[in-house]
Short mmCIF file of C-alpha atoms in Angstrom, two decimals:
data_model
loop_
_atom_site.label_atom_id
_atom_site.label_comp_id
_atom_site.label_asym_id
_atom_site.label_seq_id
_atom_site.Cartn_x
_atom_site.Cartn_y
_atom_site.Cartn_z
CA MET D 16 -23.42 -93.90 0.99
CA ALA D 17 -26.79 -95.01 -0.40
CA ALA D 18 -25.18 -95.75 -3.76
CA ALA D 19 -22.52 -97.86 -2.06
CA LEU D 20 -25.19 -99.85 -0.22
CA GLN D 21 -27.01 -100.47 -3.50
CA VAL D 22 -23.81 -101.84 -5.02
CA LEU D 23 -23.31 -104.11 -1.99
CA ARG D 24 -26.85 -105.47 -2.21
CA HIS D 25 -26.41 -106.10 -5.94
CA LEU D 26 -23.18 -107.99 -5.27
CA ALA D 27 -24.82 -109.95 -2.47
CA ARG D 28 -27.54 -111.35 -4.70
CA ALA D 29 -25.12 -113.66 -6.50
CA PRO D 30 -21.84 -115.48 -5.80
CA LEU D 31 -18.85 -113.25 -6.37
CA SER D 32 -17.35 -113.30 -9.87
CA PRO D 33 -13.77 -114.61 -10.18
CA LEU D 34 -12.94 -111.23 -11.78
CA LEU D 35 -13.49 -109.62 -8.37
CA TRP D 36 -11.15 -111.92 -6.47
CA GLY D 37 -7.88 -110.07 -7.22
CA GLY D 38 -6.40 -106.66 -6.37
CA PRO D 39 -6.77 -104.66 -3.14
CA LEU D 40 -9.78 -102.59 -4.29
CA ALA D 41 -11.54 -105.65 -5.65
CA ARG D 42 -10.74 -107.55 -2.46
CA LEU D 43 -12.36 -104.75 -0.43
CA ALA D 44 -15.49 -104.99 -2.59
CA SER D 45 -15.42 -108.78 -2.21
CA SER D 46 -15.08 -108.47 1.57
CA MET D 47 -17.97 -106.00 1.88
CA ALA D 48 -20.23 -108.08 -0.34
CA LEU D 49 -19.37 -111.21 1.64
CA ALA D 50 -20.33 -109.42 4.86
CA GLU D 51 -23.65 -108.38 3.31
CA GLN D 52 -24.34 -111.97 2.24
CA ALA D 53 -23.53 -113.17 5.76
CA ARG D 54 -26.07 -110.74 7.20
CA GLN D 55 -28.70 -111.86 4.67
CA LEU D 56 -28.17 -115.53 5.50
CA PHE D 57 -28.45 -114.81 9.22
CA GLU D 58 -31.76 -113.04 8.55
CA SER D 59 -32.93 -116.12 6.58
CA THR D 60 -31.99 -118.30 9.56
CA VAL D 61 -34.16 -116.20 11.86
CA GLY D 62 -36.98 -115.88 9.33
CA ALA D 63 -37.41 -119.65 9.19
CA VAL D 64 -38.42 -119.81 12.85
CA LEU D 65 -40.67 -116.81 13.31
CA PRO D 66 -43.53 -117.77 15.65
CA GLY D 67 -46.56 -117.12 13.44
CA PRO D 68 -45.80 -119.55 10.59
CA MET D 69 -44.54 -122.21 13.01
CA LEU D 70 -47.68 -122.11 15.14
CA GLN D 71 -49.90 -122.19 12.06
CA ARG D 72 -48.11 -125.35 10.90
CA ALA D 73 -48.63 -127.00 14.29
CA LEU D 74 -52.34 -126.22 14.77
CA SER D 75 -55.41 -126.66 12.61
CA LEU D 76 -58.98 -125.74 13.56
CA ASP D 77 -62.17 -127.00 11.98
CA PRO D 78 -64.44 -123.93 12.26
CA ASP D 79 -67.63 -125.97 11.82
CA SER D 80 -67.04 -128.62 14.48
CA GLY D 81 -64.74 -126.63 16.74
CA GLN D 82 -62.21 -129.46 16.66
CA LEU D 83 -58.62 -128.38 17.28
CA LYS D 84 -56.05 -130.74 15.81
CA VAL D 85 -52.50 -130.83 17.20
CA ARG D 86 -50.41 -133.41 15.37
CA ASP D 87 -52.48 -136.61 15.60
CA ARG D 88 -54.58 -135.50 18.60
CA SER D 89 -57.95 -133.71 18.50
CA PHE D 90 -59.53 -131.52 21.18
CA GLN D 91 -63.09 -130.21 21.31
CA LEU D 92 -63.24 -126.44 21.83
CA GLN D 93 -66.34 -124.99 23.43
CA GLN D 94 -65.56 -121.86 25.42
CA ASN D 95 -63.07 -123.97 27.37
CA LEU D 96 -59.71 -122.80 25.96
CA TYR D 97 -57.19 -121.01 28.17
CA LEU D 98 -53.73 -119.84 27.24
CA VAL D 99 -50.51 -119.16 29.13
CA GLY D 100 -47.03 -118.53 27.78
CA PHE D 101 -43.53 -117.41 28.68
CA GLY D 102 -40.46 -116.75 26.57
CA LYS D 103 -38.82 -114.39 24.11
CA ALA D 104 -40.95 -115.62 21.19
CA VAL D 105 -44.24 -115.92 23.08
CA LEU D 106 -45.71 -112.52 22.17
CA GLY D 107 -45.73 -113.48 18.48
CA MET D 108 -46.86 -117.02 19.28
CA ALA D 109 -49.79 -115.67 21.33
CA ALA D 110 -50.73 -113.25 18.54
CA ALA D 111 -50.81 -116.14 16.05
CA ALA D 112 -52.83 -118.31 18.46
CA GLU D 113 -55.29 -115.46 19.03
CA GLU D 114 -55.72 -115.02 15.27
CA LEU D 115 -56.47 -118.72 14.83
CA LEU D 116 -58.39 -119.52 18.01
CA GLY D 117 -59.63 -116.14 19.29
CA GLN D 118 -63.34 -116.92 19.31
CA HIS D 119 -62.74 -119.94 21.56
CA LEU D 120 -60.26 -118.27 23.93
CA VAL D 121 -61.65 -117.50 27.38
CA GLN D 122 -58.61 -116.03 29.09
CA GLY D 123 -54.83 -115.89 28.80
CA VAL D 124 -51.70 -114.71 30.61
CA ILE D 125 -48.25 -114.40 29.05
CA SER D 126 -44.85 -113.36 30.38
CA VAL D 127 -42.58 -111.69 27.80
CA PRO D 128 -39.32 -109.67 27.84
CA LYS D 129 -39.42 -106.09 29.02
CA GLY D 130 -39.84 -103.66 26.15
CA ILE D 131 -40.72 -106.26 23.52
CA ARG D 132 -44.16 -104.81 22.66
CA ALA D 133 -42.70 -101.34 22.09
CA ALA D 134 -39.84 -102.83 20.08
CA MET D 135 -42.19 -104.80 17.83
CA GLU D 136 -44.47 -101.79 17.37
CA SER D 137 -41.61 -99.46 16.45
CA ALA D 138 -40.26 -102.09 14.02
CA GLY D 139 -43.67 -102.29 12.32
CA LYS D 140 -44.10 -105.97 13.20
CA GLN D 141 -47.85 -105.86 13.72
CA GLU D 142 -48.14 -109.63 13.25
CA MET D 143 -46.22 -110.02 16.52
CA LEU D 144 -48.74 -107.96 18.52
CA LEU D 145 -51.98 -108.95 20.20
CA LYS D 146 -55.26 -107.28 19.24
CA PRO D 147 -56.27 -104.06 21.07
CA HIS D 148 -58.97 -105.72 23.21
CA SER D 149 -57.25 -109.06 23.61
CA ARG D 150 -58.34 -111.56 26.27
CA VAL D 151 -54.66 -112.28 26.88
CA GLN D 152 -53.07 -110.32 29.73
CA VAL D 153 -49.42 -109.39 29.06
CA PHE D 154 -46.72 -109.04 31.72
CA GLU D 155 -43.28 -107.72 30.79
CA GLY D 156 -40.17 -108.51 32.81
CA ALA D 157 -36.82 -110.31 32.97
CA GLU D 158 -34.79 -107.35 31.73
CA ASN D 159 -31.45 -108.56 30.29
CA ASN D 160 -32.79 -112.13 30.63
CA LEU D 161 -32.69 -112.06 34.43
CA PRO D 162 -35.70 -112.90 36.67
CA ASP D 163 -37.24 -109.86 38.34
CA ARG D 164 -40.38 -108.68 40.14
CA GLY D 165 -42.30 -108.20 36.89
CA ALA D 166 -41.61 -111.79 35.85
CA LEU D 167 -42.53 -113.00 39.34
CA ARG D 168 -45.93 -111.27 39.14
CA ALA D 169 -46.49 -112.94 35.76
CA ALA D 170 -45.57 -116.37 37.11
CA LEU D 171 -48.00 -116.03 40.01
CA ALA D 172 -50.80 -114.92 37.63
CA ILE D 173 -50.06 -117.94 35.40
CA ARG D 174 -50.18 -120.26 38.42
CA GLN D 175 -53.48 -118.75 39.56
CA LEU D 176 -55.06 -119.27 36.12
CA ALA D 177 -53.83 -122.88 35.93
CA GLU D 178 -55.06 -123.77 39.42
CA GLY D 179 -58.59 -122.61 38.55
CA LEU D 180 -59.06 -125.01 35.61
CA THR D 181 -61.35 -128.06 35.56
CA ALA D 182 -61.38 -131.41 33.77
CA ASP D 183 -63.48 -129.85 30.97
CA ASP D 184 -60.85 -127.22 30.15
CA LEU D 185 -57.89 -127.16 27.74
CA LEU D 186 -54.78 -125.18 28.59
CA LEU D 187 -52.60 -124.14 25.65
CA VAL D 188 -49.06 -123.45 26.89
CA LEU D 189 -46.69 -121.48 24.66
CA ILE D 190 -43.01 -121.96 25.54
CA SER D 191 -39.84 -120.55 24.05
CA GLY D 192 -36.27 -119.70 24.98
CA GLY D 193 -35.97 -117.24 27.82
CA GLY D 194 -38.92 -118.92 29.53
CA SER D 195 -36.95 -119.82 32.65
CA ALA D 196 -36.20 -116.19 33.49
CA LEU D 197 -39.79 -115.19 32.69
CA LEU D 198 -41.40 -117.80 34.98
CA PRO D 199 -39.71 -117.39 38.37
CA ALA D 200 -41.79 -118.73 41.26
CA PRO D 201 -39.40 -119.88 43.99
CA ILE D 202 -40.64 -122.37 46.56
CA PRO D 203 -40.89 -120.57 49.93
CA PRO D 204 -38.85 -119.77 51.94
CA VAL D 205 -36.44 -119.26 48.99
CA THR D 206 -36.63 -115.66 47.74
CA LEU D 207 -36.29 -114.50 44.16
CA GLU D 208 -33.05 -112.72 45.06
CA GLU D 209 -31.54 -115.87 46.60
CA LYS D 210 -32.47 -117.99 43.60
CA GLN D 211 -31.15 -115.33 41.21
CA THR D 212 -27.84 -115.02 43.07
CA LEU D 213 -27.32 -118.78 42.96
CA THR D 214 -28.10 -118.90 39.23
CA LYS D 215 -25.68 -116.04 38.53
CA LEU D 216 -22.90 -117.75 40.48
CA LEU D 217 -23.40 -121.01 38.59
CA ALA D 218 -23.47 -119.24 35.20
CA ALA D 219 -20.32 -117.24 36.01
CA ARG D 220 -18.50 -120.49 36.82
CA GLY D 221 -19.42 -122.06 33.49
CA ALA D 222 -22.44 -124.20 34.36
CA THR D 223 -24.28 -125.55 31.32
CA ILE D 224 -27.90 -124.67 30.54
CA GLN D 225 -28.85 -128.22 31.58
CA GLU D 226 -27.17 -127.79 34.97
CA LEU D 227 -28.72 -124.35 35.52
CA ASN D 228 -32.17 -125.70 34.75
CA THR D 229 -31.74 -128.69 37.09
CA ILE D 230 -31.17 -126.26 39.97
CA ARG D 231 -33.98 -123.93 38.85
CA LYS D 232 -36.48 -126.80 38.72
CA ALA D 233 -35.61 -128.01 42.21
CA LEU D 234 -36.32 -124.55 43.65
CA SER D 235 -39.41 -123.67 41.56
CA GLN D 236 -43.16 -124.03 42.02
CA LEU D 237 -43.83 -124.17 38.27
CA LYS D 238 -40.73 -125.61 36.58
CA GLY D 239 -40.02 -129.33 36.36
CA GLY D 240 -43.67 -130.20 35.71
CA GLY D 241 -45.04 -127.79 38.33
CA LEU D 242 -47.26 -125.91 35.86
CA ALA D 243 -48.76 -129.15 34.52
CA GLN D 244 -49.47 -130.25 38.08
CA ALA D 245 -51.15 -126.91 38.86
CA ALA D 246 -53.40 -127.26 35.79
CA TYR D 247 -54.52 -130.83 36.58
CA PRO D 248 -57.14 -132.21 35.83
CA ALA D 249 -57.36 -129.99 32.69
CA GLN D 250 -55.84 -131.24 29.43
CA VAL D 251 -52.58 -129.42 28.61
CA VAL D 252 -51.03 -128.87 25.16
CA SER D 253 -47.58 -127.29 25.11
CA LEU D 254 -46.23 -125.81 21.88
CA ILE D 255 -42.49 -125.44 22.30
CA LEU D 256 -39.93 -123.41 20.39
CA SER D 257 -36.63 -125.03 21.36
CA ASP D 258 -33.57 -123.04 22.40
CA VAL D 259 -31.65 -126.02 23.80
CA VAL D 260 -29.20 -128.38 22.11
CA GLY D 261 -30.97 -131.62 21.18
CA ASP D 262 -34.45 -130.17 21.88
CA PRO D 263 -35.05 -131.98 25.23
CA VAL D 264 -38.51 -130.88 26.38
CA GLU D 265 -37.59 -131.36 30.03
CA VAL D 266 -34.85 -128.72 29.73
CA ILE D 267 -36.46 -126.01 27.57
CA ALA D 268 -37.63 -123.23 29.94
CA SER D 269 -36.84 -125.74 32.71
CA GLY D 270 -39.65 -128.09 31.64
CA PRO D 271 -42.79 -126.60 33.27
CA THR D 272 -45.00 -129.21 31.59
CA VAL D 273 -42.59 -132.16 31.87
CA ALA D 274 -42.10 -134.22 35.04
CA SER D 275 -38.58 -133.71 36.36
CA ILE D 276 -36.27 -136.71 36.19
CA HIS D 277 -33.65 -135.12 38.46
CA SER D 278 -33.18 -135.81 42.15
CA VAL D 279 -31.85 -133.75 45.01
CA GLN D 280 -28.60 -135.69 44.68
CA ASP D 281 -28.24 -134.37 41.12
CA CYS D 282 -28.55 -130.83 42.46
CA LEU D 283 -25.98 -131.41 45.18
CA HIS D 284 -23.58 -132.93 42.65
CA ILE D 285 -23.82 -129.79 40.49
CA LEU D 286 -23.37 -127.48 43.47
CA ASN D 287 -20.31 -129.47 44.59
CA ARG D 288 -18.82 -129.36 41.09
CA TYR D 289 -18.82 -125.56 41.11
CA GLY D 290 -17.83 -125.21 44.76
CA LEU D 291 -21.11 -123.65 45.91
CA ARG D 292 -22.64 -126.22 48.27
CA ALA D 293 -21.06 -124.75 51.40
CA ALA D 294 -22.27 -121.24 50.56
CA LEU D 295 -25.96 -122.17 50.11
CA PRO D 296 -28.52 -119.99 51.93
CA ARG D 297 -30.46 -121.76 54.70
CA SER D 298 -33.69 -121.44 52.66
CA VAL D 299 -32.24 -123.39 49.72
CA LYS D 300 -31.02 -126.15 52.04
CA THR D 301 -34.53 -126.29 53.55
CA VAL D 302 -36.26 -126.73 50.17
CA LEU D 303 -33.79 -129.38 48.98
CA ALA D 304 -34.16 -131.32 52.27
CA ARG D 305 -37.98 -131.13 52.01
CA ALA D 306 -37.94 -132.43 48.41
CA ASP D 307 -35.62 -135.28 49.39
CA SER D 308 -38.15 -136.53 51.95
CA ASP D 309 -41.34 -135.98 49.85
CA PRO D 310 -43.43 -139.18 50.32
CA HIS D 311 -45.40 -138.56 47.10
CA GLY D 312 -42.28 -138.77 44.91
CA PRO D 313 -42.02 -137.11 41.48
CA HIS D 314 -45.12 -135.81 39.68
CA THR D 315 -46.42 -137.40 36.47
CA CYS D 316 -47.73 -135.52 33.43
CA GLY D 317 -49.98 -138.01 31.64
CA HIS D 318 -52.53 -135.25 30.85
CA VAL D 319 -49.97 -133.28 28.80
CA LEU D 320 -49.09 -133.24 25.09
CA ASN D 321 -45.70 -131.60 24.45
CA VAL D 322 -44.92 -130.63 20.84
CA ILE D 323 -41.71 -129.10 19.46
CA ILE D 324 -42.77 -126.66 16.72
CA GLY D 325 -39.42 -124.99 15.92
CA SER D 326 -35.71 -125.56 16.47
CA ASN D 327 -32.18 -124.61 15.50
CA ALA D 328 -32.13 -127.48 12.98
CA LEU D 329 -35.12 -126.00 11.14
CA ALA D 330 -33.48 -122.57 11.04
CA LEU D 331 -30.16 -123.89 9.72
CA ALA D 332 -31.91 -125.97 7.05
CA GLU D 333 -33.43 -122.76 5.67
CA ALA D 334 -30.07 -120.96 5.80
CA GLN D 335 -28.48 -123.86 3.93
CA LYS D 336 -31.13 -123.61 1.23
CA GLN D 337 -30.60 -119.85 0.88
CA ALA D 338 -26.80 -120.24 0.78
CA GLU D 339 -27.10 -122.78 -2.01
CA ALA D 340 -29.35 -120.39 -3.93
CA LEU D 341 -26.53 -117.82 -3.72
CA GLY D 342 -24.12 -120.30 -5.27
CA TYR D 343 -22.40 -121.65 -2.15
CA ARG D 344 -21.64 -125.26 -1.40
CA ALA D 345 -23.44 -125.26 1.95
CA VAL D 346 -23.11 -127.90 4.67
CA VAL D 347 -24.68 -128.00 8.15
CA LEU D 348 -21.90 -129.05 10.53
CA SER D 349 -23.88 -129.37 13.76
CA THR D 350 -26.90 -128.05 15.61
CA ALA D 351 -25.34 -128.98 18.97
CA ILE D 352 -22.33 -126.67 19.33
CA GLN D 353 -21.61 -126.33 23.03
CA GLY D 354 -18.66 -126.21 25.40
CA ASP D 355 -16.26 -123.47 26.42
CA VAL D 356 -16.19 -120.58 23.96
CA LYS D 357 -12.36 -120.69 23.82
CA SER D 358 -12.36 -124.28 22.56
CA VAL D 359 -15.19 -123.58 20.12
CA ALA D 360 -13.25 -120.61 18.70
CA GLN D 361 -10.12 -122.72 18.24
CA PHE D 362 -12.20 -125.35 16.46
CA TYR D 363 -13.73 -122.87 13.99
CA ALA D 364 -10.39 -121.19 13.25
CA LEU D 365 -8.63 -124.49 12.64
CA LEU D 366 -11.58 -125.68 10.56
CA ALA D 367 -11.20 -122.58 8.38
CA ARG D 368 -7.52 -123.36 7.86
CA VAL D 369 -8.01 -127.09 7.12
CA ALA D 370 -11.08 -126.60 4.89
CA GLY D 371 -9.50 -123.59 3.20
CA ALA D 372 -6.39 -125.58 2.31
CA ARG D 373 -8.52 -128.33 0.78
CA LEU D 374 -10.51 -125.77 -1.16
CA THR D 375 -7.54 -123.91 -2.66
CA MET D 376 -5.07 -126.81 -2.89
CA PRO D 377 -7.16 -129.97 -3.42
CA GLY D 378 -4.10 -132.15 -3.98
CA ALA D 379 -2.16 -130.90 -0.97
CA GLY D 380 -4.55 -129.79 1.77
CA ALA D 381 -3.55 -128.92 5.30
CA SER D 382 -0.83 -130.80 7.14
CA VAL D 383 -1.56 -134.17 8.70
CA GLU D 384 -0.81 -132.58 12.08
CA GLU D 385 -3.49 -129.89 11.57
CA ASP D 386 -6.02 -132.51 10.45
CA GLU D 387 -5.36 -134.55 13.58
CA GLN D 388 -5.56 -131.47 15.78
CA LEU D 389 -8.93 -130.54 14.28
CA TYR D 390 -10.39 -133.99 14.95
CA GLU D 391 -8.97 -133.95 18.49
CA LEU D 392 -10.65 -130.59 19.16
CA ALA D 393 -13.92 -131.94 17.77
CA ALA D 394 -13.66 -134.99 20.05
CA GLU D 395 -13.04 -132.78 23.10
CA LEU D 396 -16.18 -130.72 22.33
CA GLN D 397 -18.25 -133.95 22.23
CA LEU D 398 -20.69 -132.79 19.56
CA PRO D 399 -23.10 -135.70 18.98
CA ASP D 400 -24.25 -134.69 15.49
CA LEU D 401 -21.01 -133.24 14.05
CA GLN D 402 -20.68 -133.80 10.29
CA LEU D 403 -16.99 -132.86 10.11
CA LYS D 404 -15.78 -135.61 7.79
CA GLU D 405 -18.71 -135.05 5.43
CA ALA D 406 -18.09 -131.29 5.38
CA LEU D 407 -14.39 -131.67 4.56
CA GLU D 408 -15.15 -134.21 1.84
CA ALA D 409 -17.69 -131.80 0.32
CA VAL D 410 -15.08 -129.00 0.31
CA VAL D 411 -12.58 -131.12 -1.65
CA GLY D 412 -15.02 -131.51 -4.53
CA THR D 413 -15.85 -127.80 -4.65
CA ARG D 414 -14.14 -125.09 -6.68
CA GLY D 415 -16.36 -122.18 -5.72
CA PRO D 416 -17.39 -120.58 -2.43
CA VAL D 417 -18.28 -122.66 0.63
CA CYS D 418 -20.56 -121.90 3.59
CA LEU D 419 -20.35 -124.10 6.69
CA LEU D 420 -23.28 -123.66 9.07
CA ALA D 421 -23.72 -124.62 12.70
CA GLY D 422 -25.81 -123.75 15.72
CA GLY D 423 -25.89 -124.23 19.45
CA GLU D 424 -24.97 -122.40 22.61
CA PRO D 425 -21.34 -122.23 23.81
CA THR D 426 -20.63 -121.09 27.36
CA VAL D 427 -18.44 -118.22 28.56
CA GLN D 428 -16.61 -118.37 31.87
CA LEU D 429 -16.62 -114.80 33.16
CA GLN D 430 -13.26 -113.47 34.31
CA GLY D 431 -13.76 -109.71 33.93
CA SER D 432 -16.45 -107.10 34.34
CA GLY D 433 -16.71 -106.06 30.69
CA LYS D 434 -19.81 -105.95 28.50
CA GLY D 435 -20.56 -108.60 25.92
CA GLY D 436 -22.36 -111.82 25.05
CA ARG D 437 -21.35 -115.29 23.96
CA ASN D 438 -21.79 -114.51 20.24
CA GLN D 439 -19.63 -111.39 20.28
CA GLU D 440 -17.03 -113.14 22.45
CA LEU D 441 -16.98 -116.16 20.12
CA ALA D 442 -16.61 -113.95 17.05
CA LEU D 443 -13.79 -111.96 18.65
CA ARG D 444 -11.96 -115.12 19.69
CA VAL D 445 -12.37 -116.65 16.22
CA GLY D 446 -11.02 -113.43 14.67
CA ALA D 447 -8.00 -113.55 17.00
CA GLU D 448 -7.37 -117.22 16.16
CA LEU D 449 -7.72 -116.68 12.40
CA GLY D 450 -5.00 -114.03 12.54
CA ARG D 451 -2.47 -116.47 13.97
CA TRP D 452 -1.81 -118.33 10.70
CA PRO D 453 -1.52 -117.43 7.01
CA LEU D 454 -4.62 -118.84 5.32
CA GLY D 455 -3.50 -118.76 1.70
CA PRO D 456 -5.42 -117.41 -1.32
CA ILE D 457 -8.84 -117.45 0.34
CA ASP D 458 -11.23 -114.96 1.90
CA VAL D 459 -12.69 -116.07 5.24
CA LEU D 460 -15.55 -114.59 7.21
CA PHE D 461 -17.10 -115.89 10.43
CA LEU D 462 -20.42 -114.68 11.86
CA SER D 463 -22.03 -115.61 15.18
CA GLY D 464 -25.48 -114.33 16.10
CA GLY D 465 -28.25 -115.01 18.60
CA THR D 466 -31.53 -115.71 16.85
CA ASP D 467 -33.40 -113.70 19.50
CA GLY D 468 -31.57 -110.55 18.38
CA GLN D 469 -30.02 -109.85 21.78
CA ASP D 470 -26.58 -111.15 22.71
CA GLY D 471 -26.15 -110.84 26.46
CA PRO D 472 -27.03 -107.44 27.98
CA THR D 473 -26.35 -105.63 24.68
CA GLU D 474 -28.41 -104.33 21.76
CA ALA D 475 -26.43 -106.41 19.24
CA ALA D 476 -27.33 -109.92 18.08
CA GLY D 477 -23.67 -110.81 17.53
CA ALA D 478 -20.76 -109.91 15.28
CA TRP D 479 -18.75 -110.96 12.23
CA VAL D 480 -14.98 -111.10 11.79
CA ARG D 481 -12.24 -111.67 9.22
CA PRO D 482 -8.61 -112.81 9.61
CA GLU D 483 -7.37 -109.21 9.37
CA LEU D 484 -9.08 -108.30 12.64
CA ILE D 485 -5.97 -108.34 14.88
CA SER D 486 -3.82 -106.19 12.56
CA GLN D 487 -6.67 -103.76 11.83
CA ALA D 488 -7.49 -103.47 15.54
CA ALA D 489 -3.83 -102.84 16.38
CA ALA D 490 -3.76 -100.03 13.81
CA GLN D 491 -6.59 -98.43 15.81
CA GLY D 492 -4.73 -98.94 19.07
CA LEU D 493 -7.08 -101.74 20.21
CA ASP D 494 -5.56 -104.71 22.07
CA VAL D 495 -7.81 -107.70 21.35
CA ALA D 496 -6.25 -109.83 24.12
CA ALA D 497 -6.97 -107.15 26.73
CA PHE D 498 -10.64 -106.93 25.72
CA LEU D 499 -10.98 -110.73 25.86
CA ALA D 500 -9.31 -110.88 29.29
CA HIS D 501 -12.11 -108.65 30.61
CA ASN D 502 -14.96 -110.32 28.66
CA ASP D 503 -15.42 -106.92 27.01
CA SER D 504 -16.23 -108.00 23.44
CA HIS D 505 -19.11 -105.55 22.94
CA THR D 506 -16.96 -102.55 23.86
CA PHE D 507 -14.32 -103.79 21.41
CA PHE D 508 -16.74 -104.14 18.52
CA CYS D 509 -18.31 -100.73 19.25
CA ARG D 510 -14.88 -99.12 18.92
CA PHE D 511 -13.55 -101.28 16.08
CA GLN D 512 -14.19 -99.60 12.71
CA GLY D 513 -17.06 -97.61 14.16
CA GLY D 514 -19.12 -100.67 15.11
CA ALA D 515 -19.33 -101.89 11.50
CA HIS D 516 -18.78 -105.52 12.52
CA LEU D 517 -21.70 -105.66 14.95
CA LEU D 518 -24.83 -107.53 13.89
CA HIS D 519 -27.95 -105.49 14.68
CA THR D 520 -31.40 -107.00 14.08
CA GLY D 521 -33.42 -105.68 17.00
CA LEU D 522 -35.52 -108.15 19.01
CA THR D 523 -36.64 -110.75 16.47
CA GLY D 524 -39.57 -112.25 18.35
CA THR D 525 -38.08 -115.76 18.19
CA ASN D 526 -35.29 -117.75 19.83
CA VAL D 527 -33.65 -121.01 18.72
CA MET D 528 -30.16 -120.51 20.20
CA ASP D 529 -27.29 -119.18 18.08
CA ALA D 530 -26.27 -119.49 14.44
CA HIS D 531 -22.62 -119.72 13.33
CA LEU D 532 -21.75 -119.14 9.67
CA LEU D 533 -18.24 -119.76 8.25
CA PHE D 534 -17.64 -118.52 4.70
CA LEU D 535 -14.68 -119.63 2.56
CA GLN D 536 -14.24 -117.77 -0.74
CA PRO D 537 -11.31 -118.64 -3.05
CA ARG D 538 -9.62 -115.58 -4.54
#
């Protein structure tokens, strides 16, 4: 087994030789090496947005003067620096901040996912851990990315720290994906359970992250600019690792340091859209009615500097560079993939067919009907930065392997009670779609992975698939359609070929949404 892995890693270091593209045994070697390359490129994607290097690029400290520079702004440090943070990447961000600014740090409180310290320690990632006698207090909570009592205690401790600051103080706020679940502080009389139930119902009915966060902000003490308001009159600097399409600072972690632009009417519109307004608890109706009649109006955040230090675009740019080093023609399609996972899967499968035809038959290509269908699907998904035409044009001029990269966060409408996550469901749906058509003399592999290393309530980051998935699953007695009907993608991949198609990274300590990699390799 070890020898086989060595061969795979050797093959993965370079684009596959044309001598390996023929024959069943050679095709198996080609397939395995392609899977290994896919895993390597996903790791490169994650590596580009690890918290330490990103934070070090964003901050610079003059040790002599005590001047902290953040972009084009300078702040004088003199035993006046406080730190709070919340999110999946915040433990590593806080460790990097402590390394750089430790002598100036008075006190800190961070809210991080349950089990992340033990996971980082067991993985040997010491750079992600705070020092033994750190001034930063750590709370763990939000198991499976759901608000809980541990996260609530953290949120109240963060609020207490912020409310005690003065005009002479500087509050450094570290924010990353997962921050919403790790900063739950419902406005009384709304309880954590009521807020959580409403969020679950919205998510199960397909609400977008933007819609979920609009509701969360309306019911929260700290979201929607609430944390910035609590810290006033202190200066606030927020360093943000974006996990939202387009990097809108008011949406990431529900914008705790950004004044909310949404009204009560926006909330009611969302609740109506998903048929939940009539079922609202009395407490939620009370809070929304109170906000609607607030004479002070929305808060302002003029004392805040918000800075995006990492994003999906940065991660994909690194993956593109690494793919090109391996000999691929690499193109970033979009960093804003969103919409229903079924439509996204159809788009990727049809893209593989259209691009594959252009790659293997430059003069012929796919049918006009398939081209039109692909562009129609793209239009329905409404992806603002989609480089589809450019990608297809690049494929035509290529004779070797191609890697199309994208990122974002599709949504899954839950219909069953199975176990899975959006990445595993997307991969399974793409695999099912790829098996519907003959693809010609080309090897295709699709990988979808969450950059945080955890896809839904599972230990996998995602999965990878090939067009043979349906036939190979059937040979094992696995009905792909039945697993999809129950949203049971993780159970499928655990059973399929002994779990070999699952992507396992462990918790990565970062989070910039998902990465999608589509490989096209002529035989």
